[in-house]
Amino acid sequence: MPLTVQKIENGTVIDHIAYGAGSQVLQVLSSHYPISKMGALILNAPSKKFGRKDIVKIEGVFLEEMVANRISLIAPDATMNIIKGGKVVDKYHVELPSSIVGVVKCPNPKCITNLERAQTTFSQVKGGHLRCRHCERLFRPLELA
Ligand SMILES: [Zn+2]
């Protein structure tokens, strides 16, 4: 069956999301942007790297760095394609940032950031783990997503 790709005019195509993680990416996006109005779409597509992959397309949205950082926790291999006037004008790989400030909650319920609603800061340490600067616990990126 041929894949129908809905073309977007201006917006972002997030490619190379692991199969099944597309809905989680969409959830993050919808907490930042009114994407239900803009039309977002998940496609399951064949991928050489993953076997199958998810692609998320969002019309009218260009991601802020903070949101791209959150997406890198869920989809560390994702590629962002910036579309303007129906053409790809920019393309970049998401990267897990060396620190994430105020974007995600600490999964440790006893962490001061949860008790006092303080801003969280996570720093990347060896092995791709992230350490909470307040309770010093280590987490895998997906645990913070
Ligand atoms: Zn913490």
Short mmCIF file of C-alpha atoms and ligand atoms in Angstrom, two decimals, residues 106 108 111 113 132 135, ligand 1:
data_model
loop_
_atom_site.label_atom_id
_atom_site.label_comp_id
_atom_site.label_asym_id
_atom_site.label_seq_id
_atom_site.Cartn_x
_atom_site.Cartn_y
_atom_site.Cartn_z
CA CYS A 106 11.95 15.29 38.80
CA ASN A 108 11.74 11.51 42.66
CA CYS A 111 12.87 15.81 45.63
CA THR A 113 11.62 20.50 43.40
CA CYS A 132 18.93 16.13 39.18
CA CYS A 135 18.36 15.40 44.84
ZN ZN B 1 15.34 15.65 42.03
#
